[in-house]
XYZ file of C-alpha atoms in Angstrom:
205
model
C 0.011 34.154 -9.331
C 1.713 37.626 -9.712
C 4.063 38.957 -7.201
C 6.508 41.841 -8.280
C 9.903 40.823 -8.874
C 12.812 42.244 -6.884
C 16.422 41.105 -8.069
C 17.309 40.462 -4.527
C 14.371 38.282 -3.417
C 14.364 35.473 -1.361
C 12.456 32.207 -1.648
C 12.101 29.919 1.647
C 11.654 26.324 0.037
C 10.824 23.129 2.354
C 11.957 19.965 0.926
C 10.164 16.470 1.698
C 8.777 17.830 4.924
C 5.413 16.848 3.745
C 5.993 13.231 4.656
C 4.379 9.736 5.872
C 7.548 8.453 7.607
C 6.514 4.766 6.567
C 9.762 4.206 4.415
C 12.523 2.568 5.475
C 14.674 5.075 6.974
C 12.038 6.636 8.776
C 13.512 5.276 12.101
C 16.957 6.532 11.762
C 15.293 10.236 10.462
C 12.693 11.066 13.147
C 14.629 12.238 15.564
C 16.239 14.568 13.241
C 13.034 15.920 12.246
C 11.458 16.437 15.908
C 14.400 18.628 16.218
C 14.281 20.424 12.707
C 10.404 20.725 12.812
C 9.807 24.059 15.614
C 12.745 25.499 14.487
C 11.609 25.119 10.329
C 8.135 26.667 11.921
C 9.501 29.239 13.075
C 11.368 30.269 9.995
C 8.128 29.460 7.972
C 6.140 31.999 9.992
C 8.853 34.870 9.915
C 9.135 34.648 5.796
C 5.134 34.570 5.589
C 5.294 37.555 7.558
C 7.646 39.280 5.783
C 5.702 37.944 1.872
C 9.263 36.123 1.119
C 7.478 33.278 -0.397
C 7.432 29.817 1.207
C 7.676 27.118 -1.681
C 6.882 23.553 -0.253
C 8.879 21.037 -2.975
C 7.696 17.392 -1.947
C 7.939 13.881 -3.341
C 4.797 12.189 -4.906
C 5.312 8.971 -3.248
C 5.044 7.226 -5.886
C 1.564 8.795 -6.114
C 1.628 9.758 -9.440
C -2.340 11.145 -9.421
C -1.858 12.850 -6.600
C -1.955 16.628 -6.194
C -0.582 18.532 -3.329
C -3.738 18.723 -1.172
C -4.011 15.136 -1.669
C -0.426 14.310 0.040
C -1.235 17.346 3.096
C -3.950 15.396 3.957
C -2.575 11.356 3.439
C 0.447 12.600 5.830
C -1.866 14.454 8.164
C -3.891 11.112 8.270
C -0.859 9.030 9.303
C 0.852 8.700 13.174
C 3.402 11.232 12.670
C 0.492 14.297 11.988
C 1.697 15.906 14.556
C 5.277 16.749 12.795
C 3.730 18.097 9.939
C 0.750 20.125 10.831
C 3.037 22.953 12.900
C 4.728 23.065 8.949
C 2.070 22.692 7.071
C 1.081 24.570 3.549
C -1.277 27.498 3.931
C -3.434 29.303 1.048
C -0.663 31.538 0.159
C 2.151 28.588 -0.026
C 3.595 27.696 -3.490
C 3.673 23.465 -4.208
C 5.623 21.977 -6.735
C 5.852 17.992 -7.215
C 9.097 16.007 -7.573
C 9.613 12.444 -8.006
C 13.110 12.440 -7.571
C 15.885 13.746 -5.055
C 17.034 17.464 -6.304
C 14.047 19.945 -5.968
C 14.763 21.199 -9.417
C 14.937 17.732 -11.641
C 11.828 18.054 -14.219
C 9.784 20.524 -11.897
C 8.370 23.819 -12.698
C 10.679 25.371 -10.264
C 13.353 26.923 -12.140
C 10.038 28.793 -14.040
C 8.381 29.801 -10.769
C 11.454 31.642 -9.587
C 12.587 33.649 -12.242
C 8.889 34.683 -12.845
C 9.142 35.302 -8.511
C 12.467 37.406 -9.788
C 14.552 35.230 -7.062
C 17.755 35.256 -6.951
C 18.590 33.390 -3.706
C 17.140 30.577 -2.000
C 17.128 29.210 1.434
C 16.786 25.231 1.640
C 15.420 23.454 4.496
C 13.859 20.346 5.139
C 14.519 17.238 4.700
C 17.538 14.756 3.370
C 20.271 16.647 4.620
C 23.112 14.624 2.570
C 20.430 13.409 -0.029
C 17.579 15.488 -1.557
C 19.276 19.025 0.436
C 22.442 18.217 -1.011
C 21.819 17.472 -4.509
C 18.980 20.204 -4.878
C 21.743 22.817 -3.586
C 24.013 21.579 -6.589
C 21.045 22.055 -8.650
C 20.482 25.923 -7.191
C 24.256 26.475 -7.815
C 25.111 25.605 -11.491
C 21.245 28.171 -12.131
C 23.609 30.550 -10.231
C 20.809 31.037 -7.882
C 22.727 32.256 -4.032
C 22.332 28.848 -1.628
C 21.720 29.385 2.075
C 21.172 26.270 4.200
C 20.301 26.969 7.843
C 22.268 23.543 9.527
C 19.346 24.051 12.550
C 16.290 23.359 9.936
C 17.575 20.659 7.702
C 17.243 16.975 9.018
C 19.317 14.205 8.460
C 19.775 10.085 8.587
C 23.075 9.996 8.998
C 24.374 12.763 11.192
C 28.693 12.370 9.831
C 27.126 12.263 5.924
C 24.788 15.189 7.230
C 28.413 17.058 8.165
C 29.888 15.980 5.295
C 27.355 17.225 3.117
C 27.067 20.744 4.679
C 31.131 21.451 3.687
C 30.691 20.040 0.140
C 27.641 22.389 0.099
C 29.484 25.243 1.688
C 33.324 24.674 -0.676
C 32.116 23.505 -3.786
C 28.699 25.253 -4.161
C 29.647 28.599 -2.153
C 26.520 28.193 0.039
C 26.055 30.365 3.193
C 25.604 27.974 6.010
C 24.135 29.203 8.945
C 21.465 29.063 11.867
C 17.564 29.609 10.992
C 17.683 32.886 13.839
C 20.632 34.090 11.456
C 18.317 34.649 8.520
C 17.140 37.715 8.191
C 14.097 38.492 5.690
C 13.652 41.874 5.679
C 17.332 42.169 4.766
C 18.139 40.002 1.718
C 21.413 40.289 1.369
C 22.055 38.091 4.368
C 21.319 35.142 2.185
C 24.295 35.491 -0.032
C 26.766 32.924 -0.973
C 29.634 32.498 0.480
C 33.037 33.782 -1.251
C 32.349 33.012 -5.196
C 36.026 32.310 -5.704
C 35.856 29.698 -3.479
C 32.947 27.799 -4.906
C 34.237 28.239 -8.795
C 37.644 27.258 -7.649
C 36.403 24.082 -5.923
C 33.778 23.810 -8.647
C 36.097 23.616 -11.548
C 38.687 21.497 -9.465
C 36.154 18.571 -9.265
């Protein structure tokens, strides 16, 4: 993998959209994701088309020989295909395995984007108030600029969803937005918010 690194590049990472929806709050989260899913393709498509690379961060299920190709197809192979094949990874996609709710915990991520020369990140997908949440706390203290369009995230509990979207935006200084607000080919729209505000709230907790 070699891509030339520019200081103001964007990554577009999809979190736990790869997905069986056979756990236990499946039922509470599909509706969510029907929502999130043409709007996240959307946003997938304009960042391939502009090379901002599209970094698909997904749980193992428990899975733990597993490699990415291996979870595509188990989800594809499952009733709810038809939420994750509008989404789904293509040859030029990045993959990295987690096994645990922030994106970053013991991945390869950090790695993958200082060698991408990233600087900002846009998080979509999937816990909104869980695995969203904690890996936009995770983005923060790495100093990396957090965007979270509110359109492409999906939640289980809509008022935790809310709740989790100010904590992101006041304590981590993370732009929150709509997925049509993002603009690719013009990085800087993915900055943090005021970085005043998030040290301020930051040090006060």
């Amino acid at each position: 993998m070699e891509r030339t690194a520019d200081p103001t590049q964007l990554a577009l990472i999809v979190i736990d959209m790869i997905n069986t929806y056979d756990h236990e709050d499946a039922e509470l989260l599909l509706p969510s994701v029907r929502k999130v899913v043409p709007v996240l393709a959307d946003l997938i498509g304009r960042a391939r088309k502009t090379d901002v690379p599209v970094i698909y961060a997904n749980d193992n299920f428990g899975r733990w020989r597993s490699h990415h190709g291996e979870l595509v197809s188990t989800a594809l192979d499952r009733p709810h295909a038809d939420l994750i094949e509008p989404i789904r990874p293509d040859d030029e996609s990045l993959f990295v395995v987690k096994a645990r709710h922030s994106v970053f915990y013991e991945t390869p991520l950090t790695y993958l984007l200082s060698r991408l020369g990233t600087e900002q990140v846009v998080l979509t997908g999937q816990v909104t108030e869980q695995c969203v949440l904690y890996s936009a706390l995770d983005a923060h203290i790495r100093h990396l600029g957090v965007t979270v369009p509110r359109d492409a995230v999906a939640s289980i509990h809509p008022h935790l969803a809310s709740a989790a979207l100010e904590m992101m935006q006041r304590n981590m200084g993370a732009r929150i937005t709509t997925a049509k607000e993002i603009d690719f080919d013009h990085p800087d729209t993915g900055a943090p918010a005021s970085p005043q505000n998030g040290s301020a709230h930051t040090q006060a907790g």
